[in-house]
XYZ file of C-alpha atoms in Angstrom:
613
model
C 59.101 104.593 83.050
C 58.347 107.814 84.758
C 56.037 109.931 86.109
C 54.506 113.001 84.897
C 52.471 116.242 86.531
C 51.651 119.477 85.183
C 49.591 122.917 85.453
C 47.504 124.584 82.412
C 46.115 128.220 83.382
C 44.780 130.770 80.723
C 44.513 133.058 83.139
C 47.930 132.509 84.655
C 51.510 133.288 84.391
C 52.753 130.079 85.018
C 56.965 130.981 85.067
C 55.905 132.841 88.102
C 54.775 129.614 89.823
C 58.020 126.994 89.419
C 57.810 126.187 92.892
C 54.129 125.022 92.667
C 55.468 122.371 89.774
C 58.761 121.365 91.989
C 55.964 120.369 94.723
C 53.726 118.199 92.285
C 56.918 116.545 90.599
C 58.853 115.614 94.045
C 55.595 113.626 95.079
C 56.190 111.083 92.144
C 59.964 111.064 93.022
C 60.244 107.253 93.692
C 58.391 106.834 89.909
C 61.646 108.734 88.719
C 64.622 108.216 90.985
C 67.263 108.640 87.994
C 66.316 112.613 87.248
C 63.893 115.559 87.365
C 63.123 118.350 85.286
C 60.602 121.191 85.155
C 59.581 123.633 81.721
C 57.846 126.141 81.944
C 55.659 128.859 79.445
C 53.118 131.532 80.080
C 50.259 129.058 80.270
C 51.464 125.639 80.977
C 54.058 123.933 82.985
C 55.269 120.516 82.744
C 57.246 118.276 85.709
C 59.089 115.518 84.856
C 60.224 112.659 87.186
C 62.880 110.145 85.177
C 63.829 106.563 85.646
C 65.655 105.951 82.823
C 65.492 102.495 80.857
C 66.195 103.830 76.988
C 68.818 106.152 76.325
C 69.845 106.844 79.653
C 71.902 109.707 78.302
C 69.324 111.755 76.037
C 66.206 110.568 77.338
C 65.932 113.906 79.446
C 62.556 115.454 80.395
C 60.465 117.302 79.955
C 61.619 117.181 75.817
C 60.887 119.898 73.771
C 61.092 120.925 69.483
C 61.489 124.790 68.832
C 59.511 125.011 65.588
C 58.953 128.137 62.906
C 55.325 128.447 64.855
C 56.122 127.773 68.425
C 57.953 125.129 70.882
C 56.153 121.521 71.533
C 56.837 120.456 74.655
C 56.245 116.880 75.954
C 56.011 115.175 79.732
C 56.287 111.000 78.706
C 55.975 108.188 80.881
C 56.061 104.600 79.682
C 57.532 102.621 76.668
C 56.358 102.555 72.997
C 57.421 99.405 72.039
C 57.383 100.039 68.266
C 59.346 103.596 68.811
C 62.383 102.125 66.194
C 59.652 101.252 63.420
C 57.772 105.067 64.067
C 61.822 106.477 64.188
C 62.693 104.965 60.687
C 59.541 106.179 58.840
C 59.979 109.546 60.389
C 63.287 109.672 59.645
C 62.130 109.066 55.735
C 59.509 112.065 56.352
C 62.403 114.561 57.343
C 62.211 114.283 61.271
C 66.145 114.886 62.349
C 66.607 112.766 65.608
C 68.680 114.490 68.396
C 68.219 111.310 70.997
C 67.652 107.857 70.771
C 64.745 107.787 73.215
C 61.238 106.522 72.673
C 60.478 109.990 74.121
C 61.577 111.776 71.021
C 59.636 109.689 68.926
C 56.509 110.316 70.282
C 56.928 113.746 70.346
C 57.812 114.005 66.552
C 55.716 111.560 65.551
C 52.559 114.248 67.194
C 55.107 116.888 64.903
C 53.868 114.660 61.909
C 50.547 113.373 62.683
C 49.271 115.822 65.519
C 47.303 113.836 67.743
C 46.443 110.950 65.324
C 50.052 109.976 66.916
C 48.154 108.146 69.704
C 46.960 105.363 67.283
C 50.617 104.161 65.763
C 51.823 103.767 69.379
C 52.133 99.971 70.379
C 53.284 100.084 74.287
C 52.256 101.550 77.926
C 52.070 104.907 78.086
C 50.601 107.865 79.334
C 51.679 111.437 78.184
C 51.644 115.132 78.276
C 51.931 117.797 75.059
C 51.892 121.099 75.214
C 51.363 122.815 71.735
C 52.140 126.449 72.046
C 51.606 126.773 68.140
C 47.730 126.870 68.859
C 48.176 126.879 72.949
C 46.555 123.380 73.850
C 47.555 120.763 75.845
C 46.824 116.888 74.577
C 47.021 114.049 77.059
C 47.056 110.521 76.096
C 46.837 107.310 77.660
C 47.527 103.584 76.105
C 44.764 101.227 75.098
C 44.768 98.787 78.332
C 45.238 101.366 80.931
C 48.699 100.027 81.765
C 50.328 103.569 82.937
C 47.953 105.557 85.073
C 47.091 109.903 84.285
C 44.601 111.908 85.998
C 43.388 115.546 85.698
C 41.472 117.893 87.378
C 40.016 120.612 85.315
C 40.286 124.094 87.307
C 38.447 127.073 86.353
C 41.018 128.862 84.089
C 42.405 125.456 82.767
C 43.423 122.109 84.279
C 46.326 120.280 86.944
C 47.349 116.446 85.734
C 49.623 113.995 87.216
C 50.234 110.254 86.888
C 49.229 109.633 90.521
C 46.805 111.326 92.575
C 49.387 113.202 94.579
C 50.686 114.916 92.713
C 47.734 117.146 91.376
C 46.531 117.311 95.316
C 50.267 118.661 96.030
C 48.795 121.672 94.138
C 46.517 124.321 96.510
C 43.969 124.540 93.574
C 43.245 120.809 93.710
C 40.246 119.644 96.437
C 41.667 117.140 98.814
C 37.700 115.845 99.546
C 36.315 112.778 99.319
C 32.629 112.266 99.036
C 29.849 109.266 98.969
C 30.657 108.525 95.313
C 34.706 108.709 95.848
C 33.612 106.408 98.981
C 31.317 103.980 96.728
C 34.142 103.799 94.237
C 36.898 103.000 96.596
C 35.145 99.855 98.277
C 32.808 98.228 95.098
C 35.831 97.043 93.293
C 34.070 98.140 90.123
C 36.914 100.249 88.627
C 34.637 102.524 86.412
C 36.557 103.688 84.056
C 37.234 107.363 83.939
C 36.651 107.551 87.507
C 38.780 108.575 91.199
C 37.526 108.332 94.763
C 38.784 112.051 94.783
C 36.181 115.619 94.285
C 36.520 116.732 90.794
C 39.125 114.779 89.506
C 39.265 112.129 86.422
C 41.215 109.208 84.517
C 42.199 109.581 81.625
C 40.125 106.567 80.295
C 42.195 103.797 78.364
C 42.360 104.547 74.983
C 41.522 107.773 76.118
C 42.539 111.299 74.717
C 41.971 114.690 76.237
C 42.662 118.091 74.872
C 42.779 121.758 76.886
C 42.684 124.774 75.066
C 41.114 128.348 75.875
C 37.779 126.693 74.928
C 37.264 124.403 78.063
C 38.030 120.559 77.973
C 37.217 117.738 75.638
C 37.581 114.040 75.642
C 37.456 111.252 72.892
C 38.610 107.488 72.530
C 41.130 106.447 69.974
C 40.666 103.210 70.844
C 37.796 100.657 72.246
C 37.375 96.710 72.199
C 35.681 96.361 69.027
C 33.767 93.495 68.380
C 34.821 91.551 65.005
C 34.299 87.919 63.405
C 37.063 85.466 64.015
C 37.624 83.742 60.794
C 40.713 81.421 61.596
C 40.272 78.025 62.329
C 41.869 76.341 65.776
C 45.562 75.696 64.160
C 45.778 79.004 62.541
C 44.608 80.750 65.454
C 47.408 78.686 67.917
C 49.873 79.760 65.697
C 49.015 82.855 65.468
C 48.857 83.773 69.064
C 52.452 82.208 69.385
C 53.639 84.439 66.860
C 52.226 87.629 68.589
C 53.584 86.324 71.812
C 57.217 85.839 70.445
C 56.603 89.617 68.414
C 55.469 90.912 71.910
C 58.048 89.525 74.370
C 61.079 90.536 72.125
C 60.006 93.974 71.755
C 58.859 94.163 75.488
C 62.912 92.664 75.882
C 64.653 95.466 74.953
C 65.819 97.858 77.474
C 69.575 99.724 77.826
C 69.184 98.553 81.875
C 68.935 94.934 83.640
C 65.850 93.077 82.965
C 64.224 89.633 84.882
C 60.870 88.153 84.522
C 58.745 87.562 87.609
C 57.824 83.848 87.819
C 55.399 82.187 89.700
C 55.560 78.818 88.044
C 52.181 79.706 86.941
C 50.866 78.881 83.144
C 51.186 82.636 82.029
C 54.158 83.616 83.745
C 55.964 80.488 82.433
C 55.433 81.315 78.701
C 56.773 84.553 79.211
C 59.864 83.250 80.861
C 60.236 80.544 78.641
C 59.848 82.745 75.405
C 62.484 85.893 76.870
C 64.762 82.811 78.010
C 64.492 81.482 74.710
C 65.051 84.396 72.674
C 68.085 85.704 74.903
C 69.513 82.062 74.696
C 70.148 82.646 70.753
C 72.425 85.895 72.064
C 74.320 83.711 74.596
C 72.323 85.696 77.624
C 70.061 83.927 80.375
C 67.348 85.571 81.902
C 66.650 86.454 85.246
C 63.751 85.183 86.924
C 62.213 86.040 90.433
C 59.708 84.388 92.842
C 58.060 85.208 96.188
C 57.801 82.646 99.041
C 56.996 82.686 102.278
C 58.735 81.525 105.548
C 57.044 78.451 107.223
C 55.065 78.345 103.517
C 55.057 74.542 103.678
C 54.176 74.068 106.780
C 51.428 76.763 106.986
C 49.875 76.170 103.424
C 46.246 74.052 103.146
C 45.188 73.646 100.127
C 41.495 75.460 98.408
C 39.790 75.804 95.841
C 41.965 78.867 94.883
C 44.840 77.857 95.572
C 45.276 74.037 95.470
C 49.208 73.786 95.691
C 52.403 75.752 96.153
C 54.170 77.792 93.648
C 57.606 77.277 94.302
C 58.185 73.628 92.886
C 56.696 74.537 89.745
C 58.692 77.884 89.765
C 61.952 76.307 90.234
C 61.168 73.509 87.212
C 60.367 75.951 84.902
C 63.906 77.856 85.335
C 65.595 74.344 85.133
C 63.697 73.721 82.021
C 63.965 77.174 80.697
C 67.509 77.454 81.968
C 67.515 80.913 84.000
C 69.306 82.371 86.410
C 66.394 82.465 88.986
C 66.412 83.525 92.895
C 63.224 83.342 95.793
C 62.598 85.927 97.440
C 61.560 84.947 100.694
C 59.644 87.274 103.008
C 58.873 86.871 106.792
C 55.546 87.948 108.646
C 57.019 90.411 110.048
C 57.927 92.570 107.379
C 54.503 91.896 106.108
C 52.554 92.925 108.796
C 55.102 96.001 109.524
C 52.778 99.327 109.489
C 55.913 101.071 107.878
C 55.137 99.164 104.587
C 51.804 99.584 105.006
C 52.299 103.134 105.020
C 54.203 102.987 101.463
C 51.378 101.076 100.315
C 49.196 102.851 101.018
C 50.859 105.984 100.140
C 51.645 104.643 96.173
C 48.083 103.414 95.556
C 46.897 106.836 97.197
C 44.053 104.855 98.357
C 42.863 102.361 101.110
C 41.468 99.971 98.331
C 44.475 97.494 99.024
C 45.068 93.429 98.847
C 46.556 93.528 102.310
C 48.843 91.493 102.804
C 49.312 90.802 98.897
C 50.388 94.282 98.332
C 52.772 94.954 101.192
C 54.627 91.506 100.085
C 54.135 92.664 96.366
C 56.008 96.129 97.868
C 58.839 93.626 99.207
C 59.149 91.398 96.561
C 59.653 94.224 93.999
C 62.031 96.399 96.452
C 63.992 93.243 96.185
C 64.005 92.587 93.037
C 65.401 96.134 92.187
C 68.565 95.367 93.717
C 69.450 93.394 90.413
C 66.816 94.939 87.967
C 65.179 98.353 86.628
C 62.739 96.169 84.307
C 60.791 93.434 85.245
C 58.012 91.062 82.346
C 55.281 90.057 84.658
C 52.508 87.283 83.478
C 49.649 89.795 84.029
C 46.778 90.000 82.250
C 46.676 86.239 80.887
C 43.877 85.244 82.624
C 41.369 88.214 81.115
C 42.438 87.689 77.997
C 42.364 84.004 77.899
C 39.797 83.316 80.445
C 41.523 81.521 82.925
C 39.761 82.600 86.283
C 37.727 78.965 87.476
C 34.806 81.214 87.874
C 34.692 81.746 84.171
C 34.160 78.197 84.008
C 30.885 77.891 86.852
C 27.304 78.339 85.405
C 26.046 79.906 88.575
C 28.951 82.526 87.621
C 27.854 82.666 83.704
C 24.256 83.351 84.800
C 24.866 85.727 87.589
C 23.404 89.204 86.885
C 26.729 91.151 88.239
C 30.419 91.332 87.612
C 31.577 87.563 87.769
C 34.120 88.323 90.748
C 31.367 89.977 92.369
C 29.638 86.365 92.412
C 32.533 84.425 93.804
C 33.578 86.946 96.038
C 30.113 88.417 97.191
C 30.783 86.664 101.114
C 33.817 87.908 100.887
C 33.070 91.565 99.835
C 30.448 91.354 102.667
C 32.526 90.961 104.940
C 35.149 93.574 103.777
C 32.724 96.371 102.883
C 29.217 96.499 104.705
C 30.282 94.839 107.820
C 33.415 97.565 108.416
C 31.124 100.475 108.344
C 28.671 101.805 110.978
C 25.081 101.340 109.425
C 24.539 105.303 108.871
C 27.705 104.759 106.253
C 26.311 101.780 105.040
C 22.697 102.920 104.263
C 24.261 106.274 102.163
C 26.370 104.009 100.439
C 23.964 101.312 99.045
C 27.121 99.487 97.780
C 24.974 96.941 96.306
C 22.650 99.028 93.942
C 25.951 101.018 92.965
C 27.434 97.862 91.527
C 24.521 96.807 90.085
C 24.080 100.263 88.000
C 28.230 100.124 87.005
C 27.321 96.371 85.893
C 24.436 97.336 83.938
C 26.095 100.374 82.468
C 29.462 98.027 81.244
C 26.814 95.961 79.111
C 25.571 98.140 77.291
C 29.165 98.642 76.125
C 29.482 95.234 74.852
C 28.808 94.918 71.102
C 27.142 91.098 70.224
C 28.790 89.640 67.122
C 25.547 88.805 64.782
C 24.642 85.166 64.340
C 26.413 84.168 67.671
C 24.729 81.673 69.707
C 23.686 83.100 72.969
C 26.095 81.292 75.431
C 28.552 82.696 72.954
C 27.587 86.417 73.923
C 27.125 85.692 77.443
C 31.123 84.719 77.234
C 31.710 87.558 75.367
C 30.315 90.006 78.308
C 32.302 88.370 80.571
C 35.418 88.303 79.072
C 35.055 92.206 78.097
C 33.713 92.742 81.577
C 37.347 91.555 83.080
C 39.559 93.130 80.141
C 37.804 96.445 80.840
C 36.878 96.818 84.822
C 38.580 93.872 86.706
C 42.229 94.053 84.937
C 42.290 97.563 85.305
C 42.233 97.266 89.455
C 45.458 94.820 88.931
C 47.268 96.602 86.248
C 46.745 99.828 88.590
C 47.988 97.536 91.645
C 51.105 96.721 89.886
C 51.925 100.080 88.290
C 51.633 101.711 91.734
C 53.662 99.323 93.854
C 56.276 98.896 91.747
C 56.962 102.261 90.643
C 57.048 103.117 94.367
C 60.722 101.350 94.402
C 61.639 102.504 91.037
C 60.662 98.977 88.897
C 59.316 99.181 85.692
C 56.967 96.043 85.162
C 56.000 95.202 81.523
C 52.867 93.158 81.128
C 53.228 91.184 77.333
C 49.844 89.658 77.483
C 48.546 93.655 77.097
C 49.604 94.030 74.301
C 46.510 95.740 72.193
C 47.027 93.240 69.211
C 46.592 90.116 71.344
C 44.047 91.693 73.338
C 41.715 92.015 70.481
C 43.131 88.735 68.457
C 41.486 86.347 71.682
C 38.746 88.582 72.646
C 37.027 87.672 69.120
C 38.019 84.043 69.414
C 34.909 82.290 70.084
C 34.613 80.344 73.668
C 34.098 77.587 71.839
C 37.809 77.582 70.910
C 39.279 79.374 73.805
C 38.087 76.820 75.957
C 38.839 73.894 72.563
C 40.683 70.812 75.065
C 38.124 71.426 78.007
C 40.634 73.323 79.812
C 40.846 77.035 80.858
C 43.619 79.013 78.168
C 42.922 76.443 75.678
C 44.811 78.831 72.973
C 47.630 79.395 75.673
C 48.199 76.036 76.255
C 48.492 74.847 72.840
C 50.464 77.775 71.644
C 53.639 77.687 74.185
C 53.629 73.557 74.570
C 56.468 72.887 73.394
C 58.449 75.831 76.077
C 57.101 74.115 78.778
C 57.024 70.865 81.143
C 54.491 68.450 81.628
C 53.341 69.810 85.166
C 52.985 73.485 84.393
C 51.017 72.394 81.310
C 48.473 70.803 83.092
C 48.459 72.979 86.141
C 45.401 74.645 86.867
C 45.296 78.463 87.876
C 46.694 80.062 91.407
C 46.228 83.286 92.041
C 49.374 85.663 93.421
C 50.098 83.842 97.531
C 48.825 84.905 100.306
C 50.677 84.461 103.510
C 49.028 81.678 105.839
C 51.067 82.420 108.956
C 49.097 82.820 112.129
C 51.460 85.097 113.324
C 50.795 87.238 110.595
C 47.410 87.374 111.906
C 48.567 87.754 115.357
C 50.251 91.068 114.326
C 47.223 92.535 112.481
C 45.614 91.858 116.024
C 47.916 93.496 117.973
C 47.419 96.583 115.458
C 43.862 96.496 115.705
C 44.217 96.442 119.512
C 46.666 99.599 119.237
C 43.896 101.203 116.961
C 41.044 100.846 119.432
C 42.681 102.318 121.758
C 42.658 105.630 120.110
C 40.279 108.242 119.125
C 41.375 107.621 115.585
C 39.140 109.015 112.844
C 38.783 105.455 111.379
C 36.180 105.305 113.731
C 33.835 107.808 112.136
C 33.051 105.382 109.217
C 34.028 101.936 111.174
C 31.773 100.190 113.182
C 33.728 99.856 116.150
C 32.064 97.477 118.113
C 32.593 94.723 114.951
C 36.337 95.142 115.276
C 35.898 95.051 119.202
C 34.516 91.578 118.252
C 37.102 90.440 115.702
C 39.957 90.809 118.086
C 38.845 88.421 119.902
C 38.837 85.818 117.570
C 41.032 83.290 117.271
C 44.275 83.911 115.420
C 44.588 79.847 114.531
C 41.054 79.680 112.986
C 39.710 83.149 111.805
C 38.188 83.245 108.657
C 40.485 84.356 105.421
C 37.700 86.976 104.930
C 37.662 88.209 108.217
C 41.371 88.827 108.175
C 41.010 90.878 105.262
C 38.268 92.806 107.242
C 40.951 93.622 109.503
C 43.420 94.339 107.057
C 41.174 97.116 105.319
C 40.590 98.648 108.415
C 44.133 99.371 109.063
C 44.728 100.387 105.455
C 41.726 102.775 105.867
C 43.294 104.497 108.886
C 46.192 104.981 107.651
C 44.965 106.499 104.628
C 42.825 109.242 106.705
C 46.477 110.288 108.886
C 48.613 110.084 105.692
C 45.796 112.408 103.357
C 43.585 113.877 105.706
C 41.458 114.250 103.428
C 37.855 116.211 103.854
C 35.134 113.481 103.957
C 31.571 114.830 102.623
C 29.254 111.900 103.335
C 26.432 114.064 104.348
């Protein structure tokens, strides 16, 4: 796992600018701890920050091929997961190998296939080519969206980076935000293609974009397709069990430690319980990690999201399983400390945080890297299974917006319209934007013919979380961990899974009356009883009052400033809130809080130029 930057000009001499590219790359440094490198040409320059996981010895970047016509360069971040398959076919097609990186792969295999490459690659990844043969660059990125790219097409060309910062490290790039940056960052629609900043993109998943002297273009190699299931419930259980098995042993291998993060959770569990399985047969135990919370017992109360604690169930699965498993346990003040807000903030490049479930995110993965560069993470399992409860409510099923939008909509309230002063609010008619994204995502949705309507309606949904609401996580969980050098792997992304359960009717997903029917059935015999049966938690939050307590102090500190916060903030509503009780305040309310102190510190770390006239 790395990250990646670079700089196409036409109308540029681009050796002339190496300290330009040194700038972009060190702002991705903590993506790549392990190395750096920079290449440059006449027209393009690649940046290369390494943390090395295959082939820590030839893995180096940015990896070029000096052919007859010209050099190929490449600027790779992520894993192709099916890299020795690709290496022994072109091997058989005359490809000499100098490296046994995935790196090298990918770059021969675009040698062989040009960029028809993108559609043999199983794995996370998001990467750079530069073809000086017919000067034009290619970017990919994977199917789910997994590893993050961006661009920013200039006048003579274009500046791309796996995070933000990197392309706004560059002078050329416009460090502005405007209305529909602003909309973007605070509807929790995650339109694909999309940033909160002026003139810059995603590449989408699935997504391919080629520069050349001709301007920019951009295609998909890959969409959710809509297809008839034609297995019947047993085939279909077994088959999902042998994808997960395929999945988690190729997502296994690794030339640096590796530990799965368990929750105790139905989805983490299977993974554990398949990589412990598998590594069992080779005399190895995994390593499994959990987060917990000081005072979590005393502090928890039960809800309707989260209706008991995690770490009984974690610790039976690793007896059951038989891993070497360690809590992490974090205390409210490191959660609440603004210096790990700051790094929050600073690797999502964004105020649109969790709050506190991001900052203990931050700490739980900084601790986990002590022991481990590689980390298999249950994420994902409940889009592609439909395990959210709200999948489940009718009121949900018939709501005319994104489903989380429905369960969440008091919530976003008071999170989103409330924290703004209402000249903000009126310009930003949050409500009609979703409403457009959610109208525009349908239409993407292709209805299987002969399916009963309820069958459809399921179908949106579940397309509506595997293509808007898993993004917002999968970016969450790139960002944060790659800011202490992790690389998380999610199995359940896997494109071949992905598209296996999105055309298995409802009707079976859901076959015992439980959420993950298929899940369920397909990993029963890796588990015990109680994680069976348990029904979905989402990642903790912390309870502690004097979490809260701390957030108030901070708020306290804030209003006692001039701070620029207070040009989009209603003031007078966090006047209000601070005077609240810490004991009883609404979860909701806290998180009010919580984004105003992200958002603040986003304005002093960016300063970015706000156009919300």
């Amino acid at each position: 796992m790395c990250g990646i930057t670079g700089w196409v000009s036409f109308d540029r001499e681009l050796t002339q600018h190496r300290q330009d590219l040194e700038a972009m790359t060190e702002t991705m440094s903590c993506r790549g701890p392990d190395a750096d490198g920079i290449w440059l040409d006449r027209h393009a320059a690649l940046g290369h920050r390494r943390l090395a996981v295959i082939d820590l010895e030839g893995g180096t970047q940015p990896m070029e091929v000096v052919t007859d016509a010209g050099t190929v360069a490449i600027t790779y971040s992520g894993e192709a997961y099916n890299f020795n398959e690709l290496r022994s076919e072109l091997v058989s097609r005359g490809h000499r190998f100098l490296t046994r990186s995935d790196t090298e792969v990918v770059l021969r295999g675009y040698l062989e296939w040009d960029e028809a490459v993108a559609e043999r690659l199983n794995g996370m990844f998001a990467f750079a080519i530069w073809d000086s043969r017919v000067e034009k660059l290619v970017m990919i990125r994977d199917r789910m969206g997994v590893k993050p790219l961006y661009y920013s097409a200039t006048a003579d060309g274009v500046l791309f980076g796996s995070e933000p910062k990197a392309i706004l490290a560059n002078a050329l790039a416009d460090r502005a935000v405007d209305l529909a940056g602003l909309r973007e960052m605070v509807s929790f629609t995650q339109t694909p293609g999309s940033s909160i900043w002026v003139g810059m993109n995603e590449v989408v998943p699935g997504g391919l974009v080629v520069v050349d002297s001709n301007g920019l273009r951009e295609r998909r190699f890959w969409t959710l397709e809509t297809r008839a299931h034609t297995d019947d419930q047993d085939t279909t259980v077994a088959h999902v069990r042998e994808l997960l098995e395929d999945i988690v042993s190729r997502q296994m291998i690794s030339d640096v430690p590796r530990c799965t993060l368990l929750s105790g959770g139905l989805d983490s569990s299977v993974i554990t319980a398949i990589a412990a399985s598998q590594l069992a047969k080779k005399g190895e135990k995994v390593r499994s990690f959990s987060v917990d919370f000081a005072n979590r017992e005393q502090d928890f109360v039960a809800d309707d999201l989260r209706a008991t604690i995690d770490t009984p169930f974690a610790h039976e699965l690793a007896a059951f399983a038989g891993t070497q498993h360690e809590d992490i346990l974090l205390d409210h003040a490191d959660i609440a400390d603004p210096d790990i807000r700051r790094k929050v903030i600073t690797a999502r490049d964004s105020p649109l945080s969790l709050g506190d479930m991001d900052t203990s995110l931050y700490l739980l993965f900084q601790a986990i890297r002590k022991h481990s560069t590689v980390a298999l993470s249950g994420e994902s399992a409940d889009e592609v299974f439909g395990g959210y409860r709200w999948f489940h409510l009718p009121e949900v099923q018939a709501a005319k917006t994104f489903p989380w939008m429905a369960v969440f909509v008091s919530g976003a309230r008071a999170q989103v319209s409330d924290r703004f002063n209402p000249e903000i609010t009126k310009a930003l008619d949050v409500h009609s934007y979703i409403a457009d994204r959610y109208a525009d995502a349908l239409t993407e949705v292709q209805p299987l013919d002969g399916e009963s309507a309820h069958e459809t309606r399921m179908r949106e949904l579940c397309y509506l979380h595997l293509t808007r609401f898993v993004r917002m996580l999968l970016e969450r969980k790139d960002r944060i961990s790659m800011a202490v050098g992790l690389e998380v792997r999610v199995p359940f992304c896997d494109h071949r899974l992905v598209e296996y359960v999105y055309n298995t009717p409802w009707a079976m997903k859901t076959f015992d009356g439980q959420e993950k029917s298929l899940l369920r059935a397909s990993s029963a015999d890796l588990l015990p009883e109680s994680i069976k049966k348990r029904v979905k938690a989402p990642y903790p939050a912390t309870l502690d009052p004097r979490y809260t307590g701390a957030l108030l102090e901070q708020a306290n500190e804030l209003l006692s400033t001039d701070d620029r916060v207070f040009d989009l903030v209603d003031k007078q509503w966090l006047v209000d809130i601070t005077k609240q009780d810490t004991a009883t305040m609404p979860i909701d309310v806290r998180n009010g809080v919580e984004r105003v102190l992200d958002l603040s510190t986003w304005l002093d770390i960016y300063k970015p130029e706000l156009r919300l006239g």
